[in-house]
Amino acid sequence: MTGLHDSIRIGSLLLPNRLVMAPLTRCRAGEEGIPNALMAEYYRQRSGAGLIISEGTNISPQAKGYPGTPGIWNPEQVKAWKIVTDAVHSAGGRIFIQLWHTGRLSHPDLLPPGMHPVAPSAIAGEGAVRATGNRHPFPVPRAMSTEEVEATVQDYLHAGSMALQAGFDGVELHAANGYLPEQFLNDGTNQRTDKYGGPATNRYRFILEILQGLLNIWGEDSVGIRLSPSGVRFGTFDSDPVQTYGGLVRKLNELPLAYLHLVEPLTEIPENYLAQVLPHFRKIYQGRIITAGGYDATLAAEVIHQGEAEMVAFGRLFISNPDLPERIRIREYLNEPDQRTFYTGEEKGYTDYPFLQSNC
Ligand SMILES: Cc1cc2nc3c(=O)[nH]c(=O)nc-3n(C[C@H](O)[C@H](O)[C@H](O)COP(=O)(O)O)c2cc1C
């Protein structure tokens, strides 16, 4: 019977366990989105994870939707990320970068002068964006031209090449949680009439073009994708999510991906959405699956034992427990995460969570 602490191979990478550190935005990369020594220390501390997936990282200046989030489009950022990846590797860890574009979930104050948030269609997100110290309603985004969509695919590939130079072990396309790829995929946010809109096969074209391009750069087993088939964050909505995501996941079977990363819903969902995504997509997807969303050690061990998923990602528990795999292995108590310091506080609530005594 496979356990959480059994190793698993992904291409040339041997993960010593199946506990993945989920992508976690922590907003500590400053105005210019350049990683720093504190971030290197934070990731180094968590190198015991079978795999670290970095926080969402902006692929271009246009992609940004939160203050203090890092980027991966210029040489300064590459140089700074190299310090992070070196720190993780020196401590024996492995790290993928999560490639991020927030699309309509942004604000002009977060973008370079003259830029406005963009999206497949001019439909505003629900809720508020944190920019220049205040919260503002999401503005109505500008609908992208077909050429702009094609250029954005190229932005993802540029970021993917930069990530290779920065020493990452792979890339994850963030296509979950209401951000740009999901805005293309769902018909509630995509009313386009060009090749990127209309039937689901057109709506997932954007995602498939990016994945294919990233695979050309990175090769097989080095590109993953994160999806939230039952996610309705910021008013993202699809009239038939089971069909839409089913069609996409069947196409993913044709690509030599490292994994499919599925997020379970943590909030209430509409009637036609799946309450549990993993059992449904396990039947469709033939590759490795990482499951995420609300797992504790017991539940995680269960899905691994039952072969429902190959790996389990932990988010909040990895924030508060740098040595989470070891704590779970020896059934030690877990530190509680402090929500107040998720997105602010420099080292507080970031690099100062205690290790087990033996690991100090
Ligand atoms: C502080 C914080 C930041 C997050 N940032 C990201 C992110 O950058 N990218 C992403 O895909 N998910 C992000 N998430 C979602 C987590 O990856 C994860 O799916 C979620 O926390 C549920 O898992 P958990 O119950 O183990 O915490 C974030 C969650 C939290 C709490």
Short mmCIF file of C-alpha atoms and ligand atoms in Angstrom, two decimals:
data_model
loop_
_atom_site.label_atom_id
_atom_site.label_comp_id
_atom_site.label_asym_id
_atom_site.label_seq_id
_atom_site.Cartn_x
_atom_site.Cartn_y
_atom_site.Cartn_z
CA MET A 1 0.00 0.00 0.00
CA THR A 2 1.44 3.37 -1.00
CA GLY A 3 1.95 5.93 1.77
CA LEU A 4 2.41 9.69 1.97
CA HIS A 5 6.10 9.21 2.73
CA ASP A 6 6.81 6.90 -0.19
CA SER A 7 8.88 8.38 -2.98
CA ILE A 8 7.58 9.05 -6.47
CA ARG A 9 9.41 9.70 -9.72
CA ILE A 10 8.45 12.54 -12.07
CA GLY A 11 10.77 12.29 -15.06
CA SER A 12 14.30 12.85 -13.81
CA LEU A 13 13.08 14.09 -10.42
CA LEU A 14 12.78 11.71 -7.52
CA LEU A 15 10.43 13.15 -4.90
CA PRO A 16 11.26 11.63 -1.50
CA ASN A 17 7.63 11.95 -0.37
CA ARG A 18 4.20 12.84 -1.74
CA LEU A 19 3.59 15.97 0.31
CA VAL A 20 3.59 18.99 -1.97
CA MET A 21 3.82 22.58 -0.80
CA ALA A 22 0.87 24.31 -2.51
CA PRO A 23 1.41 27.59 -4.35
CA LEU A 24 1.01 30.38 -1.77
CA THR A 25 1.03 34.08 -2.56
CA ARG A 26 2.77 35.91 0.29
CA CYS A 27 3.24 39.41 -1.19
CA ARG A 28 6.80 39.94 0.03
CA ALA A 29 8.58 40.64 -3.27
CA GLY A 30 8.34 44.46 -3.23
CA GLU A 31 7.12 46.89 -5.89
CA GLU A 32 9.38 45.53 -8.65
CA GLY A 33 8.45 41.89 -8.04
CA ILE A 34 12.03 40.83 -7.36
CA PRO A 35 12.53 37.89 -4.97
CA ASN A 36 14.80 38.58 -1.98
CA ALA A 37 16.88 36.88 0.71
CA LEU A 38 13.85 36.50 3.00
CA MET A 39 11.98 34.59 0.30
CA ALA A 40 15.01 32.36 -0.29
CA GLU A 41 15.07 31.56 3.42
CA TYR A 42 11.29 30.85 3.48
CA TYR A 43 11.52 28.36 0.61
CA ARG A 44 14.75 26.82 1.92
CA GLN A 45 13.00 26.13 5.24
CA ARG A 46 10.34 24.15 3.36
CA SER A 47 12.71 22.00 1.27
CA GLY A 48 11.52 18.83 3.02
CA ALA A 49 8.43 18.92 0.79
CA GLY A 50 8.41 16.26 -1.91
CA LEU A 51 7.88 19.19 -4.25
CA ILE A 52 7.52 22.94 -3.67
CA ILE A 53 5.29 24.85 -6.03
CA SER A 54 6.18 28.53 -5.84
CA GLU A 55 3.73 31.31 -5.18
CA GLY A 56 1.88 32.61 -8.24
CA THR A 57 4.49 34.52 -10.27
CA ASN A 58 3.52 37.20 -12.79
CA ILE A 59 4.51 36.40 -16.36
CA SER A 60 4.52 40.07 -17.46
CA PRO A 61 3.83 43.54 -16.04
CA GLN A 62 0.24 43.22 -17.36
CA ALA A 63 -0.29 40.01 -15.34
CA LYS A 64 -0.05 41.57 -11.87
CA GLY A 65 -3.11 41.65 -9.61
CA TYR A 66 -1.72 41.91 -6.08
CA PRO A 67 0.90 44.21 -4.52
CA GLY A 68 4.26 42.64 -3.67
CA THR A 69 3.89 39.62 -5.96
CA PRO A 70 7.02 38.42 -7.78
CA GLY A 71 7.57 38.35 -11.53
CA ILE A 72 9.57 36.24 -13.98
CA TRP A 73 9.92 38.34 -17.10
CA ASN A 74 13.22 40.26 -16.70
CA PRO A 75 16.89 39.42 -15.95
CA GLU A 76 16.85 40.95 -12.45
CA GLN A 77 13.99 38.65 -11.48
CA VAL A 78 15.75 35.64 -13.00
CA LYS A 79 18.92 36.42 -11.06
CA ALA A 80 16.96 36.78 -7.83
CA TRP A 81 14.93 33.59 -8.37
CA LYS A 82 18.22 31.74 -9.00
CA ILE A 83 19.19 32.52 -5.39
CA VAL A 84 15.88 30.98 -4.26
CA THR A 85 16.21 27.83 -6.39
CA ASP A 86 19.85 27.42 -5.32
CA ALA A 87 18.79 27.68 -1.67
CA VAL A 88 16.14 24.99 -2.15
CA HIS A 89 18.48 22.70 -4.09
CA SER A 90 21.31 23.09 -1.56
CA ALA A 91 18.88 21.97 1.13
CA GLY A 92 17.94 18.91 -0.95
CA GLY A 93 14.59 20.18 -2.27
CA ARG A 94 12.82 20.57 -5.63
CA ILE A 95 10.81 23.57 -6.82
CA PHE A 96 8.41 24.31 -9.71
CA ILE A 97 7.34 27.87 -10.47
CA GLN A 98 3.66 28.73 -10.80
CA LEU A 99 3.07 30.97 -13.84
CA TRP A 100 0.35 33.54 -13.19
CA HIS A 101 -1.73 36.11 -15.06
CA THR A 102 -4.60 37.65 -13.12
CA GLY A 103 -6.41 39.04 -16.18
CA ARG A 104 -9.55 40.91 -15.10
CA LEU A 105 -8.72 40.49 -11.39
CA SER A 106 -6.41 43.50 -11.33
CA HIS A 107 -6.51 47.28 -11.11
CA PRO A 108 -4.80 50.11 -13.07
CA ASP A 109 -2.97 51.17 -9.88
CA LEU A 110 -1.15 47.80 -9.87
CA LEU A 111 -0.11 48.08 -13.52
CA PRO A 112 2.42 50.30 -15.31
CA PRO A 113 1.08 53.76 -16.29
CA GLY A 114 -1.48 53.63 -19.09
CA MET A 115 -2.25 49.94 -18.71
CA HIS A 116 -5.70 48.58 -17.85
CA PRO A 117 -6.65 45.02 -16.79
CA VAL A 118 -7.39 42.73 -19.75
CA ALA A 119 -9.63 39.69 -20.15
CA PRO A 120 -11.29 37.54 -22.83
CA SER A 121 -14.40 39.73 -22.54
CA ALA A 122 -15.30 43.06 -20.93
CA ILE A 123 -16.97 41.56 -17.84
CA ALA A 124 -15.85 42.68 -14.37
CA GLY A 125 -14.94 40.25 -11.59
CA GLU A 126 -17.08 40.17 -8.46
CA GLY A 127 -15.52 41.51 -5.29
CA ALA A 128 -12.71 43.90 -4.54
CA VAL A 129 -9.05 44.31 -5.41
CA ARG A 130 -6.40 45.51 -2.96
CA ALA A 131 -4.41 48.31 -4.61
CA THR A 132 -2.58 51.38 -3.25
CA GLY A 133 -3.55 50.54 0.32
CA ASN A 134 -7.31 50.46 -0.32
CA ARG A 135 -9.85 48.04 -1.68
CA HIS A 136 -11.57 48.94 -4.96
CA PRO A 137 -14.27 47.11 -6.93
CA PHE A 138 -12.76 45.20 -9.86
CA PRO A 139 -12.88 47.48 -12.92
CA VAL A 140 -14.47 46.36 -16.18
CA PRO A 141 -11.51 44.86 -18.08
CA ARG A 142 -10.63 45.61 -21.67
CA ALA A 143 -11.42 42.69 -24.00
CA MET A 144 -8.22 41.44 -25.67
CA SER A 145 -7.86 41.41 -29.45
CA THR A 146 -6.98 38.08 -31.07
CA GLU A 147 -3.41 39.36 -31.63
CA GLU A 148 -3.18 40.30 -27.96
CA VAL A 149 -4.24 36.80 -26.91
CA GLU A 150 -1.54 35.34 -29.17
CA ALA A 151 0.99 37.77 -27.71
CA THR A 152 -0.04 36.74 -24.19
CA VAL A 153 0.62 33.09 -25.04
CA GLN A 154 4.11 34.27 -26.04
CA ASP A 155 4.43 36.12 -22.71
CA TYR A 156 3.81 32.80 -20.93
CA LEU A 157 6.50 31.14 -23.04
CA HIS A 158 8.96 33.95 -22.42
CA ALA A 159 8.33 33.54 -18.68
CA GLY A 160 8.73 29.76 -19.09
CA SER A 161 12.17 30.25 -20.69
CA MET A 162 13.17 32.67 -17.96
CA ALA A 163 12.12 30.10 -15.35
CA LEU A 164 14.44 27.56 -16.97
CA GLN A 165 17.32 30.03 -16.67
CA ALA A 166 16.38 30.69 -13.04
CA GLY A 167 17.03 27.05 -12.15
CA PHE A 168 13.52 25.81 -11.45
CA ASP A 169 12.78 22.09 -11.82
CA GLY A 170 9.59 22.70 -13.75
CA VAL A 171 6.63 25.02 -14.32
CA GLU A 172 2.98 24.92 -13.31
CA LEU A 173 0.39 26.81 -15.34
CA HIS A 174 -2.01 28.50 -12.92
CA ALA A 175 -5.33 27.83 -14.64
CA ALA A 176 -7.41 27.81 -11.43
CA ASN A 177 -9.12 30.17 -9.00
CA GLY A 178 -10.62 32.67 -11.43
CA TYR A 179 -7.47 33.96 -13.14
CA LEU A 180 -6.84 34.53 -16.86
CA PRO A 181 -6.70 30.92 -18.20
CA GLU A 182 -9.89 30.13 -16.26
CA GLN A 183 -11.47 33.32 -17.62
CA PHE A 184 -10.90 31.91 -21.11
CA LEU A 185 -12.17 28.46 -20.17
CA ASN A 186 -15.47 29.39 -18.51
CA ASP A 187 -18.34 30.64 -20.64
CA GLY A 188 -19.47 33.11 -17.96
CA THR A 189 -16.28 35.12 -18.54
CA ASN A 190 -15.63 34.33 -22.21
CA GLN A 191 -18.08 35.64 -24.80
CA ARG A 192 -15.58 35.85 -27.63
CA THR A 193 -16.45 35.01 -31.21
CA ASP A 194 -12.88 34.35 -32.47
CA LYS A 195 -10.90 31.11 -32.25
CA TYR A 196 -10.53 31.58 -28.46
CA GLY A 197 -14.29 31.74 -27.76
CA GLY A 198 -17.53 29.87 -28.43
CA PRO A 199 -17.49 26.07 -27.92
CA ALA A 200 -15.39 24.60 -25.10
CA THR A 201 -12.82 23.34 -27.61
CA ASN A 202 -12.16 26.99 -28.54
CA ARG A 203 -12.28 28.20 -24.94
CA TYR A 204 -9.51 25.83 -23.86
CA ARG A 205 -7.35 26.64 -26.90
CA PHE A 206 -5.54 29.34 -24.87
CA ILE A 207 -4.54 26.80 -22.18
CA LEU A 208 -3.47 24.12 -24.67
CA GLU A 209 -1.35 26.55 -26.70
CA ILE A 210 0.47 27.62 -23.55
CA LEU A 211 1.01 24.03 -22.36
CA GLN A 212 2.26 22.90 -25.76
CA GLY A 213 4.67 25.85 -25.92
CA LEU A 214 5.93 25.20 -22.39
CA LEU A 215 6.46 21.52 -23.21
CA ASN A 216 8.54 22.55 -26.23
CA ILE A 217 10.76 24.59 -23.91
CA TRP A 218 10.85 22.26 -20.92
CA GLY A 219 10.29 18.77 -22.28
CA GLU A 220 8.10 16.03 -20.89
CA ASP A 221 7.42 15.58 -17.17
CA SER A 222 8.39 19.18 -16.37
CA VAL A 223 5.11 21.03 -17.00
CA GLY A 224 2.06 20.80 -14.75
CA ILE A 225 -1.31 22.54 -14.69
CA ARG A 226 -3.58 23.61 -11.82
CA LEU A 227 -7.35 23.56 -12.33
CA SER A 228 -10.27 24.26 -10.00
CA PRO A 229 -13.19 22.60 -11.79
CA SER A 230 -15.60 23.48 -8.96
CA GLY A 231 -14.20 26.93 -8.28
CA VAL A 232 -16.44 29.99 -8.55
CA ARG A 233 -14.06 32.60 -7.14
CA PHE A 234 -14.66 36.25 -8.01
CA GLY A 235 -17.83 35.39 -9.91
CA THR A 236 -16.17 33.07 -12.42
CA PHE A 237 -18.91 30.81 -13.73
CA ASP A 238 -19.47 28.12 -16.33
CA SER A 239 -22.90 26.89 -17.45
CA ASP A 240 -21.68 23.28 -17.70
CA PRO A 241 -18.45 22.88 -15.72
CA VAL A 242 -18.47 19.07 -15.73
CA GLN A 243 -18.51 18.98 -19.53
CA THR A 244 -16.12 21.90 -19.98
CA TYR A 245 -13.46 20.55 -17.63
CA GLY A 246 -14.08 16.96 -18.74
CA GLY A 247 -13.28 17.94 -22.32
CA LEU A 248 -10.13 19.79 -21.31
CA VAL A 249 -8.86 16.99 -19.05
CA ARG A 250 -9.37 14.43 -21.84
CA LYS A 251 -7.14 16.62 -24.04
CA LEU A 252 -4.55 16.79 -21.24
CA ASN A 253 -4.22 13.00 -21.50
CA GLU A 254 -2.54 13.57 -24.87
CA LEU A 255 0.25 15.72 -23.35
CA PRO A 256 3.30 14.37 -21.45
CA LEU A 257 2.63 16.51 -18.39
CA ALA A 258 4.32 16.20 -15.01
CA TYR A 259 0.92 16.24 -13.30
CA LEU A 260 -2.61 17.59 -13.12
CA HIS A 261 -3.15 19.60 -9.94
CA LEU A 262 -6.81 19.69 -8.87
CA VAL A 263 -8.26 22.06 -6.29
CA GLU A 264 -11.27 20.92 -4.25
CA PRO A 265 -13.93 23.54 -3.50
CA LEU A 266 -13.78 24.95 0.03
CA THR A 267 -16.90 27.10 -0.24
CA GLU A 268 -20.48 26.51 -1.31
CA ILE A 269 -20.92 25.72 -4.97
CA PRO A 270 -23.83 25.95 -7.43
CA GLU A 271 -25.95 22.87 -8.13
CA ASN A 272 -24.38 21.78 -11.42
CA TYR A 273 -20.86 21.80 -9.92
CA LEU A 274 -19.13 18.74 -8.43
CA ALA A 275 -18.91 18.74 -4.63
CA GLN A 276 -15.76 16.59 -4.92
CA VAL A 277 -13.64 16.90 -8.02
CA LEU A 278 -11.03 14.19 -7.40
CA PRO A 279 -13.18 11.03 -7.77
CA HIS A 280 -14.67 12.36 -11.02
CA PHE A 281 -11.41 13.38 -12.69
CA ARG A 282 -9.46 10.34 -11.47
CA LYS A 283 -11.62 8.35 -13.86
CA ILE A 284 -10.78 10.65 -16.76
CA TYR A 285 -7.12 11.58 -16.23
CA GLN A 286 -4.49 8.92 -16.83
CA GLY A 287 -1.43 10.77 -15.51
CA ARG A 288 -0.30 11.81 -12.04
CA ILE A 289 -2.70 13.86 -9.94
CA ILE A 290 -1.94 16.29 -7.12
CA THR A 291 -5.02 16.99 -5.03
CA ALA A 292 -5.37 20.13 -2.89
CA GLY A 293 -7.85 21.89 -0.65
CA GLY A 294 -8.62 21.24 2.99
CA TYR A 295 -6.40 18.20 3.57
CA ASP A 296 -5.08 17.07 6.93
CA ALA A 297 -2.65 14.20 7.46
CA THR A 298 -5.36 11.55 7.83
CA LEU A 299 -7.33 12.50 4.76
CA ALA A 300 -4.16 12.89 2.71
CA ALA A 301 -2.93 9.42 3.69
CA GLU A 302 -6.32 8.01 2.74
CA VAL A 303 -6.37 9.36 -0.82
CA ILE A 304 -2.81 8.14 -1.38
CA HIS A 305 -3.58 4.66 0.02
CA GLN A 306 -6.64 4.40 -2.18
CA GLY A 307 -4.71 5.49 -5.25
CA GLU A 308 -7.10 8.40 -5.86
CA ALA A 309 -4.16 10.79 -6.16
CA GLU A 310 -0.39 10.41 -6.44
CA MET A 311 0.42 13.50 -4.34
CA VAL A 312 -1.35 15.85 -1.91
CA ALA A 313 -0.71 19.59 -1.68
CA PHE A 314 -0.94 21.41 1.62
CA GLY A 315 -1.35 25.18 1.70
CA ARG A 316 -2.02 26.77 5.07
CA LEU A 317 -0.33 23.94 6.99
CA PHE A 318 2.90 24.52 5.03
CA ILE A 319 2.74 28.21 5.93
CA SER A 320 2.84 27.41 9.65
CA ASN A 321 4.91 24.20 9.57
CA PRO A 322 8.16 24.53 7.64
CA ASP A 323 8.94 20.90 8.50
CA LEU A 324 5.43 19.58 7.77
CA PRO A 325 6.46 16.22 6.21
CA GLU A 326 8.59 15.34 9.23
CA ARG A 327 5.89 16.41 11.70
CA ILE A 328 3.33 14.27 9.90
CA ARG A 329 5.74 11.34 9.69
CA ILE A 330 6.31 11.23 13.44
CA ARG A 331 2.73 12.35 14.23
CA GLU A 332 3.86 15.53 16.00
CA TYR A 333 1.58 18.48 16.78
CA LEU A 334 1.16 21.10 14.04
CA ASN A 335 1.54 24.87 14.45
CA GLU A 336 -1.60 26.89 13.63
CA PRO A 337 -1.33 29.33 10.71
CA ASP A 338 -1.93 33.00 11.49
CA GLN A 339 -4.15 34.48 8.81
CA ARG A 340 -3.19 38.06 9.72
CA THR A 341 0.32 37.57 8.35
CA PHE A 342 -0.57 35.67 5.16
CA TYR A 343 0.00 38.70 2.93
CA THR A 344 1.93 41.07 5.16
CA GLY A 345 4.47 41.18 7.97
CA GLU A 346 7.88 40.54 6.40
CA GLU A 347 9.49 37.73 8.44
CA LYS A 348 6.60 37.63 10.95
CA GLY A 349 4.33 34.70 10.11
CA TYR A 350 6.70 33.89 7.24
CA THR A 351 10.11 32.61 8.32
CA ASP A 352 9.56 32.56 12.09
CA TYR A 353 7.28 29.53 12.53
CA PRO A 354 9.08 27.07 14.82
CA PHE A 355 10.64 23.83 13.60
CA LEU A 356 10.47 20.74 15.77
CA GLN A 357 13.22 20.91 18.40
CA SER A 358 15.20 18.14 16.74
CA ASN A 359 15.33 20.07 13.45
CA CYS A 360 16.54 23.39 14.89
C1 LIG B 1 -2.18 32.81 1.73
C2 LIG B 1 -2.63 31.99 0.54
C3 LIG B 1 -2.11 32.27 -0.70
C4 LIG B 1 -2.47 31.49 -1.83
N1 LIG B 1 -1.88 31.74 -3.04
C5 LIG B 1 -2.13 30.92 -4.09
C6 LIG B 1 -1.41 31.07 -5.31
O1 LIG B 1 -0.53 31.92 -5.48
N2 LIG B 1 -1.72 30.22 -6.32
C7 LIG B 1 -2.68 29.24 -6.20
O2 LIG B 1 -2.92 28.48 -7.13
N3 LIG B 1 -3.34 29.07 -5.03
C8 LIG B 1 -3.08 29.86 -3.98
N4 LIG B 1 -3.70 29.64 -2.78
C9 LIG B 1 -4.53 28.43 -2.60
C10 LIG B 1 -3.68 27.28 -2.01
O3 LIG B 1 -2.71 26.85 -2.93
C11 LIG B 1 -4.54 26.07 -1.60
O4 LIG B 1 -5.21 25.55 -2.71
C12 LIG B 1 -5.56 26.46 -0.52
O5 LIG B 1 -4.92 27.12 0.56
C13 LIG B 1 -6.30 25.25 0.01
O6 LIG B 1 -5.40 24.32 0.57
P1 LIG B 1 -5.23 24.17 2.18
O7 LIG B 1 -6.59 23.81 2.71
O8 LIG B 1 -4.22 23.07 2.33
O9 LIG B 1 -4.75 25.48 2.71
C14 LIG B 1 -3.39 30.43 -1.67
C15 LIG B 1 -3.94 30.17 -0.40
C16 LIG B 1 -3.57 30.93 0.69
C17 LIG B 1 -4.13 30.59 2.06
#
